[in-house]
Short mmCIF file of C-alpha atoms in Angstrom, two decimals:
data_model
loop_
_atom_site.label_atom_id
_atom_site.label_comp_id
_atom_site.label_asym_id
_atom_site.label_seq_id
_atom_site.Cartn_x
_atom_site.Cartn_y
_atom_site.Cartn_z
CA UNK A 1 12.00 21.78 -4.54
CA UNK A 2 14.28 19.00 -3.40
CA UNK A 3 15.25 16.07 -5.59
CA UNK A 4 16.65 12.63 -4.97
CA UNK A 5 20.35 12.27 -4.32
CA UNK A 6 20.79 9.14 -6.41
CA UNK A 7 20.35 8.69 -10.13
CA UNK A 8 18.99 5.21 -10.80
CA UNK A 9 16.54 3.54 -13.17
CA UNK A 10 13.72 4.97 -11.03
CA UNK A 11 14.97 8.48 -10.34
CA UNK A 12 15.21 11.70 -12.31
CA UNK A 13 13.58 10.58 -15.57
CA UNK A 14 13.21 13.16 -18.32
CA UNK A 15 9.61 12.09 -18.94
CA UNK A 16 7.17 10.22 -16.73
CA UNK A 17 4.01 8.42 -17.81
CA UNK A 18 1.63 10.61 -15.78
CA UNK A 19 3.21 13.97 -16.66
CA UNK A 20 0.47 16.57 -17.06
CA UNK A 21 -2.00 14.80 -14.76
CA UNK A 22 -3.18 16.92 -11.82
CA UNK A 23 -4.49 15.20 -8.69
CA UNK A 24 -6.09 16.87 -5.68
CA UNK A 25 -5.55 14.77 -2.56
CA UNK A 26 -8.19 15.70 0.03
CA UNK A 27 -7.93 12.39 1.89
CA UNK A 28 -6.37 11.29 5.19
CA UNK A 29 -5.30 8.05 6.88
CA UNK A 30 -4.18 6.14 4.69
CA UNK A 31 -5.72 4.54 1.60
CA UNK A 32 -6.65 7.72 -0.27
CA UNK A 33 -3.37 9.54 0.37
CA UNK A 34 -1.34 6.48 -0.56
CA UNK A 35 -3.23 6.17 -3.85
CA UNK A 36 -2.29 9.77 -4.60
CA UNK A 37 1.33 9.01 -3.69
CA UNK A 38 1.39 6.13 -6.18
CA UNK A 39 0.16 8.47 -8.92
CA UNK A 40 2.67 11.12 -7.94
CA UNK A 41 5.51 8.60 -8.11
CA UNK A 42 4.98 8.34 -11.86
CA UNK A 43 4.73 12.02 -12.65
CA UNK A 44 1.30 13.24 -11.63
CA UNK A 45 1.23 16.69 -10.03
CA UNK A 46 -0.35 15.96 -6.66
CA UNK A 47 -1.67 18.82 -4.56
CA UNK A 48 -2.26 17.76 -0.97
CA UNK A 49 -5.13 19.77 0.53
CA UNK A 50 -5.20 19.81 4.33
CA UNK A 51 -7.21 21.71 6.91
CA UNK A 52 -5.40 24.88 8.07
CA UNK A 53 -5.29 23.79 11.73
CA UNK A 54 -6.00 20.04 11.53
CA UNK A 55 -3.48 18.52 9.11
CA UNK A 56 -3.51 14.94 7.89
CA UNK A 57 -3.10 12.88 11.10
CA UNK A 58 -0.45 10.77 9.40
CA UNK A 59 1.94 13.66 10.08
CA UNK A 60 1.78 12.59 13.73
CA UNK A 61 1.67 8.82 13.31
CA UNK A 62 4.65 6.78 14.44
CA UNK A 63 8.16 7.94 15.30
CA UNK A 64 9.32 11.50 14.60
CA UNK A 65 12.74 13.10 14.28
CA UNK A 66 13.22 16.69 15.47
CA UNK A 67 9.43 16.90 15.69
CA UNK A 68 8.98 15.90 12.03
CA UNK A 69 6.82 12.82 11.43
CA UNK A 70 8.71 10.24 9.38
CA UNK A 71 5.66 8.41 8.02
CA UNK A 72 4.54 11.66 6.45
CA UNK A 73 7.88 11.97 4.65
CA UNK A 74 6.96 8.80 2.75
CA UNK A 75 3.21 9.31 2.37
CA UNK A 76 3.57 12.98 1.43
CA UNK A 77 6.35 12.55 -1.11
CA UNK A 78 5.92 14.14 -4.54
CA UNK A 79 3.03 16.26 -3.21
CA UNK A 80 2.66 20.02 -2.99
CA UNK A 81 1.13 20.86 0.38
CA UNK A 82 -1.59 23.51 0.68
CA UNK A 83 -4.27 24.32 3.23
CA UNK A 84 -7.97 24.97 2.69
CA UNK A 85 -10.94 24.81 5.04
CA UNK A 86 -13.54 23.35 2.69
CA UNK A 87 -16.38 24.21 5.06
CA UNK A 88 -15.70 27.93 4.61
CA UNK A 89 -17.18 29.77 1.59
CA UNK A 90 -13.72 30.88 0.50
CA UNK A 91 -12.33 27.38 0.85
CA UNK A 92 -15.22 25.93 -1.14
CA UNK A 93 -14.82 28.48 -3.93
CA UNK A 94 -11.06 27.92 -4.09
CA UNK A 95 -11.45 24.16 -4.20
CA UNK A 96 -13.88 24.46 -7.10
CA UNK A 97 -11.36 26.64 -8.94
CA UNK A 98 -8.69 24.03 -8.33
CA UNK A 99 -11.02 21.22 -9.42
CA UNK A 100 -11.60 23.02 -12.72
CA UNK A 101 -7.86 22.62 -13.41
CA UNK A 102 -7.55 19.04 -12.14
CA UNK A 103 -8.00 15.58 -13.58
CA UNK A 104 -8.60 13.68 -10.34
CA UNK A 105 -9.91 14.42 -6.85
CA UNK A 106 -9.34 11.80 -4.13
CA UNK A 107 -11.37 12.15 -0.91
CA UNK A 108 -12.29 9.96 2.05
CA UNK A 109 -14.88 11.94 3.97
CA UNK A 110 -17.94 10.11 5.23
CA UNK A 111 -20.67 9.95 2.57
CA UNK A 112 -22.58 13.21 2.41
CA UNK A 113 -19.81 15.41 3.83
CA UNK A 114 -18.72 16.95 0.53
CA UNK A 115 -22.38 17.41 -0.38
CA UNK A 116 -22.96 19.25 2.90
CA UNK A 117 -20.24 21.70 1.89
CA UNK A 118 -21.61 22.15 -1.63
CA UNK A 119 -18.72 20.15 -3.09
CA UNK A 120 -20.47 16.95 -4.13
CA UNK A 121 -20.29 15.32 -7.53
CA UNK A 122 -22.93 17.64 -8.95
CA UNK A 123 -20.87 20.74 -8.15
CA UNK A 124 -17.48 19.25 -8.97
CA UNK A 125 -18.58 17.81 -12.32
CA UNK A 126 -20.26 21.11 -13.19
CA UNK A 127 -16.93 22.84 -12.59
CA UNK A 128 -15.09 20.17 -14.61
CA UNK A 129 -17.04 17.58 -16.62
CA UNK A 130 -13.82 15.62 -17.26
CA UNK A 131 -13.03 15.20 -13.56
CA UNK A 132 -12.54 11.80 -11.92
CA UNK A 133 -13.75 11.82 -8.30
CA UNK A 134 -12.34 8.90 -6.27
CA UNK A 135 -14.30 8.40 -3.06
CA UNK A 136 -12.43 6.11 -0.66
CA UNK A 137 -14.36 5.07 2.44
CA UNK A 138 -14.45 2.07 4.74
CA UNK A 139 -17.82 0.75 3.57
CA UNK A 140 -18.64 2.55 0.30
CA UNK A 141 -21.15 5.24 -0.57
CA UNK A 142 -24.34 3.25 0.13
CA UNK A 143 -25.60 0.30 2.15
CA UNK A 144 -26.41 -0.15 5.85
CA UNK A 145 -22.83 0.57 7.03
CA UNK A 146 -22.08 3.49 4.72
CA UNK A 147 -22.31 6.20 7.36
CA UNK A 148 -20.40 4.36 10.07
CA UNK A 149 -16.89 5.50 11.00
CA UNK A 150 -14.39 2.97 9.78
CA UNK A 151 -10.72 2.20 9.33
CA UNK A 152 -8.65 -0.49 7.66
CA UNK A 153 -8.60 -2.51 10.88
CA UNK A 154 -12.34 -3.00 10.61
CA UNK A 155 -11.95 -4.13 7.00
CA UNK A 156 -9.35 -6.68 8.07
CA UNK A 157 -11.84 -8.06 10.57
CA UNK A 158 -14.98 -7.81 8.45
CA UNK A 159 -13.47 -9.36 5.30
CA UNK A 160 -12.39 -12.59 6.94
CA UNK A 161 -8.68 -11.79 6.89
CA UNK A 162 -8.30 -11.78 10.68
CA UNK A 163 -10.29 -15.00 11.02
CA UNK A 164 -7.73 -16.72 8.79
CA UNK A 165 -4.63 -15.31 10.44
CA UNK A 166 -2.92 -16.84 13.44
CA UNK A 167 -2.49 -20.27 14.96
CA UNK A 168 -5.53 -22.59 15.03
CA UNK A 169 -5.79 -22.48 18.84
CA UNK A 170 -5.04 -18.73 19.14
CA UNK A 171 -7.21 -15.65 18.65
CA UNK A 172 -7.75 -14.13 15.20
CA UNK A 173 -4.81 -11.85 14.39
CA UNK A 174 -4.79 -8.34 12.95
CA UNK A 175 -1.74 -7.15 10.98
CA UNK A 176 0.57 -4.65 12.74
CA UNK A 177 0.41 -2.27 9.77
CA UNK A 178 -2.17 -0.80 7.40
CA UNK A 179 -2.77 -3.85 5.21
CA UNK A 180 -6.35 -3.16 4.12
CA UNK A 181 -5.56 0.51 3.52
CA UNK A 182 -2.55 -0.38 1.41
CA UNK A 183 -4.46 -2.90 -0.70
CA UNK A 184 -7.23 -0.33 -1.16
CA UNK A 185 -4.66 2.32 -2.15
CA UNK A 186 -3.24 0.10 -4.87
CA UNK A 187 -6.76 -0.64 -6.07
CA UNK A 188 -7.75 3.03 -6.02
CA UNK A 189 -4.75 3.99 -8.15
CA UNK A 190 -5.75 1.25 -10.60
CA UNK A 191 -9.37 2.43 -10.55
CA UNK A 192 -8.36 6.03 -11.22
CA UNK A 193 -6.21 5.02 -14.19
CA UNK A 194 -9.08 2.86 -15.49
CA UNK A 195 -11.48 5.81 -15.24
CA UNK A 196 -8.96 8.04 -17.00
CA UNK A 197 -8.68 5.50 -19.82
CA UNK A 198 -12.47 5.56 -20.16
CA UNK A 199 -12.38 9.36 -20.23
CA UNK A 200 -9.97 9.22 -23.15
CA UNK A 201 -12.71 7.49 -25.14
CA UNK A 202 -15.81 9.26 -23.84
CA UNK A 203 -14.52 12.68 -22.83
CA UNK A 204 -16.50 12.45 -19.59
CA UNK A 205 -15.38 12.02 -16.00
CA UNK A 206 -17.01 9.75 -13.45
CA UNK A 207 -17.06 8.70 -9.79
CA UNK A 208 -14.91 5.91 -8.36
CA UNK A 209 -16.61 4.37 -5.30
CA UNK A 210 -13.88 2.51 -3.40
CA UNK A 211 -14.92 0.62 -0.27
CA UNK A 212 -11.87 -0.48 1.74
CA UNK A 213 -13.70 -3.66 2.79
CA UNK A 214 -13.77 -4.94 -0.81
CA UNK A 215 -10.17 -5.12 -2.17
CA UNK A 216 -8.91 -7.06 0.83
CA UNK A 217 -11.69 -9.59 0.34
CA UNK A 218 -10.65 -9.92 -3.31
CA UNK A 219 -7.06 -10.85 -2.39
CA UNK A 220 -8.19 -13.56 0.04
CA UNK A 221 -8.83 -15.89 -2.88
CA UNK A 222 -11.86 -18.02 -3.80
CA UNK A 223 -13.37 -18.31 -0.34
CA UNK A 224 -16.86 -17.08 -1.31
CA UNK A 225 -16.94 -19.55 -4.20
CA UNK A 226 -15.74 -22.40 -1.99
CA UNK A 227 -18.46 -21.59 0.51
CA UNK A 228 -21.12 -21.12 -2.17
CA UNK A 229 -20.43 -24.39 -3.91
CA UNK A 230 -19.21 -26.63 -1.08
CA UNK A 231 -20.07 -24.93 2.20
CA UNK A 232 -16.33 -24.91 2.83
CA UNK A 233 -15.00 -22.46 5.44
CA UNK A 234 -11.23 -22.01 5.49
CA UNK A 235 -9.75 -22.27 8.99
CA UNK A 236 -6.69 -20.78 10.62
CA UNK A 237 -3.61 -22.88 9.96
CA UNK A 238 -0.83 -20.66 11.28
CA UNK A 239 2.16 -20.78 8.93
CA UNK A 240 0.95 -23.98 7.33
CA UNK A 241 -1.04 -24.23 4.11
CA UNK A 242 -3.94 -26.49 3.24
CA UNK A 243 -2.54 -26.78 -0.29
CA UNK A 244 1.08 -27.84 0.17
CA UNK A 245 3.73 -28.95 2.66
CA UNK A 246 6.33 -28.47 3.91
CA UNK A 247 5.42 -24.81 4.23
CA UNK A 248 6.41 -23.14 7.47
CA UNK A 249 9.01 -21.13 9.33
CA UNK A 250 11.83 -23.07 10.93
CA UNK A 251 14.37 -22.09 13.58
CA UNK A 252 18.06 -22.45 12.75
CA UNK A 253 20.94 -23.46 15.03
CA UNK A 254 22.02 -19.85 15.50
CA UNK A 255 18.58 -18.73 16.67
CA UNK A 256 17.28 -17.16 13.46
CA UNK A 257 14.38 -18.25 11.26
CA UNK A 258 13.89 -19.25 7.64
CA UNK A 259 10.73 -19.75 5.59
CA UNK A 260 10.28 -22.72 3.27
CA UNK A 261 7.65 -23.09 0.55
CA UNK A 262 6.96 -26.07 -1.70
CA UNK A 263 4.09 -25.00 -3.91
CA UNK A 264 5.58 -27.00 -6.80
CA UNK A 265 5.90 -30.79 -6.56
CA UNK A 266 9.46 -30.73 -7.92
CA UNK A 267 10.53 -28.26 -5.23
CA UNK A 268 8.95 -30.41 -2.52
CA UNK A 269 10.96 -33.37 -3.74
CA UNK A 270 14.20 -31.35 -3.77
CA UNK A 271 13.63 -30.18 -0.20
CA UNK A 272 12.96 -33.67 1.12
CA UNK A 273 16.02 -35.08 -0.65
CA UNK A 274 18.11 -32.22 0.74
CA UNK A 275 17.08 -32.94 4.33
CA UNK A 276 17.95 -36.62 3.92
CA UNK A 277 14.47 -38.18 3.87
CA UNK A 278 14.06 -39.39 0.24
CA UNK A 279 11.94 -42.33 1.38
CA UNK A 280 9.08 -39.90 2.09
CA UNK A 281 8.86 -39.10 -1.61
CA UNK A 282 7.83 -42.73 -2.23
CA UNK A 283 4.83 -42.44 0.09
CA UNK A 284 1.55 -42.42 -1.88
CA UNK A 285 0.44 -39.27 -0.08
CA UNK A 286 3.49 -37.30 -1.23
CA UNK A 287 2.20 -37.06 -4.81
CA UNK A 288 -0.15 -34.07 -4.27
CA UNK A 289 0.10 -30.81 -2.36
CA UNK A 290 -3.14 -31.37 -0.46
CA UNK A 291 -2.05 -34.84 0.66
CA UNK A 292 1.36 -33.55 1.72
CA UNK A 293 -0.46 -30.85 3.73
CA UNK A 294 -2.41 -33.59 5.50
CA UNK A 295 0.94 -35.03 6.61
CA UNK A 296 2.51 -31.72 7.58
CA UNK A 297 3.56 -33.00 11.01
CA UNK A 298 5.82 -35.60 9.42
CA UNK A 299 7.27 -33.20 6.87
CA UNK A 300 7.76 -30.38 9.38
CA UNK A 301 9.67 -32.71 11.67
CA UNK A 302 11.93 -33.83 8.81
CA UNK A 303 12.65 -30.32 7.58
CA UNK A 304 12.67 -28.65 10.99
CA UNK A 305 15.14 -31.05 12.58
CA UNK A 306 17.56 -30.72 9.65
CA UNK A 307 17.39 -26.92 9.74
CA UNK A 308 17.70 -26.82 13.54
CA UNK A 309 21.11 -28.49 13.28
CA UNK A 310 22.54 -25.83 10.95
CA UNK A 311 23.15 -22.10 10.95
CA UNK A 312 21.08 -19.82 8.77
CA UNK A 313 23.98 -19.28 6.39
CA UNK A 314 24.46 -23.03 6.02
CA UNK A 315 20.75 -23.59 5.42
CA UNK A 316 20.47 -20.86 2.79
CA UNK A 317 23.55 -22.05 0.95
CA UNK A 318 22.37 -25.67 0.91
CA UNK A 319 18.90 -24.76 -0.31
CA UNK A 320 20.38 -22.60 -3.07
CA UNK A 321 22.60 -25.43 -4.26
CA UNK A 322 19.58 -27.74 -4.27
CA UNK A 323 17.42 -25.17 -6.11
CA UNK A 324 14.87 -25.36 -3.32
CA UNK A 325 12.78 -22.38 -2.23
CA UNK A 326 13.85 -20.71 1.01
CA UNK A 327 14.18 -17.20 2.41
CA UNK A 328 15.44 -15.80 5.68
CA UNK A 329 12.80 -14.25 7.94
CA UNK A 330 14.10 -10.69 7.94
CA UNK A 331 13.31 -7.63 10.00
CA UNK A 332 13.89 -4.11 8.72
CA UNK A 333 17.58 -4.23 9.69
CA UNK A 334 18.09 -7.21 7.42
CA UNK A 335 15.98 -5.67 4.65
CA UNK A 336 18.15 -2.55 4.59
CA UNK A 337 21.26 -4.70 4.06
CA UNK A 338 19.76 -7.35 1.75
CA UNK A 339 21.78 -7.61 -1.47
CA UNK A 340 18.75 -8.19 -3.72
CA UNK A 341 16.92 -5.15 -2.39
CA UNK A 342 20.14 -3.16 -2.77
CA UNK A 343 20.55 -4.28 -6.37
CA UNK A 344 16.98 -3.20 -7.14
CA UNK A 345 17.38 0.08 -5.19
CA UNK A 346 14.14 -0.87 -3.44
CA UNK A 347 15.05 1.34 -0.48
CA UNK A 348 16.47 4.53 -1.93
CA UNK A 349 17.90 7.77 -0.56
CA UNK A 350 16.03 11.07 -0.85
CA UNK A 351 17.37 14.52 -0.01
CA UNK A 352 15.15 16.48 2.37
CA UNK A 353 15.62 20.10 3.48
CA UNK A 354 14.26 19.36 6.96
CA UNK A 355 16.05 16.11 7.79
CA UNK A 356 18.84 15.76 5.24
CA UNK A 357 19.31 12.44 3.39
CA UNK A 358 16.67 9.90 4.36
CA UNK A 359 15.88 6.43 3.12
CA UNK A 360 12.48 5.12 2.09
CA UNK A 361 10.88 2.56 -0.22
CA UNK A 362 11.34 3.46 -3.88
CA UNK A 363 8.55 3.57 -6.47
CA UNK A 364 6.78 0.25 -6.87
CA UNK A 365 8.06 -0.97 -10.22
CA UNK A 366 10.51 -0.24 -13.00
CA UNK A 367 9.48 1.03 -16.44
CA UNK A 368 12.25 0.89 -19.03
CA UNK A 369 11.32 4.03 -20.97
CA UNK A 370 9.34 6.23 -18.55
CA UNK A 371 10.42 5.37 -15.01
CA UNK A 372 8.92 6.97 -11.95
CA UNK A 373 10.78 9.07 -9.42
CA UNK A 374 10.77 10.37 -5.86
CA UNK A 375 11.27 14.04 -6.56
CA UNK A 376 10.96 15.18 -2.93
CA UNK A 377 9.84 13.85 0.44
CA UNK A 378 6.74 15.01 2.32
CA UNK A 379 6.58 18.81 2.59
CA UNK A 380 5.73 20.88 5.68
CA UNK A 381 2.07 21.61 6.37
CA UNK A 382 0.86 24.29 3.95
CA UNK A 383 4.31 24.87 2.47
CA UNK A 384 3.00 25.41 -1.06
CA UNK A 385 -0.27 27.24 -0.37
CA UNK A 386 0.80 30.63 -1.67
CA UNK A 387 2.58 29.22 -4.71
CA UNK A 388 -0.28 26.97 -5.81
CA UNK A 389 -3.02 29.53 -5.26
CA UNK A 390 -1.02 32.27 -6.95
CA UNK A 391 -0.58 29.98 -9.96
CA UNK A 392 -4.36 29.54 -9.87
CA UNK A 393 -4.74 33.30 -10.32
CA UNK A 394 -5.51 34.41 -6.79
CA UNK A 395 -4.19 37.88 -6.01
CA UNK A 396 -2.33 38.82 -2.82
CA UNK A 397 -5.46 40.65 -1.71
CA UNK A 398 -7.58 37.53 -2.22
CA UNK A 399 -5.08 35.41 -0.30
CA UNK A 400 -5.21 37.87 2.59
CA UNK A 401 -9.00 37.72 2.54
CA UNK A 402 -8.95 33.93 2.65
CA UNK A 403 -6.59 34.01 5.61
CA UNK A 404 -8.79 36.49 7.44
CA UNK A 405 -11.74 34.14 6.84
CA UNK A 406 -9.72 31.18 8.13
CA UNK A 407 -10.18 29.42 4.79
CA UNK A 408 -6.42 28.86 4.29
#
């Protein structure tokens, strides 16, 4: 199998923290598969199980090169790709054999689907009492919405995220990427590791019930508590904050944008001195973030007019000298060239037999002793079926029988 072309703090480790952990990824689009990717990045053996004729739709999402989906190259990295039709008797039996060797199964079928195939928790835990079954769905395993079809977009709407996003006089805004799915993926990986830690003490597996609508609500802050105690409903404020100012994006003289944040009082004072308006610091309302936010028009005019008279390079240099918080508003072209991301190897290069060297986001964090690694990019559909099932003990005759049945 292919390996990364660079040797860095996050590539080619001798030992990884999740070595020996086996994960079966039965999920699609996108939270469940991404959770499995995160586990694979730190050494877990991830076996991606796809339908023989209906692969994970992420293989066809977004741009492709030479007919190869690029999103899949990221989402499918560090995974061995096999095919099984779980609705077929042979597929069911083979999955149960795989589950007996696994530590974790991640699935995102609608509630009741695995049970319909005879692959519910009762059957899986009978095959392997130490198994962790992570069930990732839009609405969870029970409740009035449980059986509805759902995607991350609905979670972004239902949770209140969209209601908060956008300008006050504009419609609610959905993110142009899988935000709720990504937050749920991070949470699912955390939940799986938590369940594995419990298994270390009890010896028993358990079910993780992950509803995509819940983690995104958790990251929105104390809104339920504000509403419960004060009846307070947070409104859309665009790029502004109700807790501090100046906080916005500002256009520079050369037509680019920068973002300024002043969450700390000392930083707010540095920014206002830098832009030549020190008298504002003496205003009684300048002493707290909430009061500054109430005077955002004044502060935005002071900061915005100063920035508008200077190029982005001049603005960034002046803010750095003043130890004030600023960042350029970057698109992916800027990100790829950014010196801090380059120093961290945040976007790394991976060798791929289909496409050659390709660049993608690296593993999420650095561990000093047991770093993670991208060992290979997403594999072709079913590329590892024969190898994985042969390792499981299936004979060539049994593999032929499964193919004749349409189970692989």
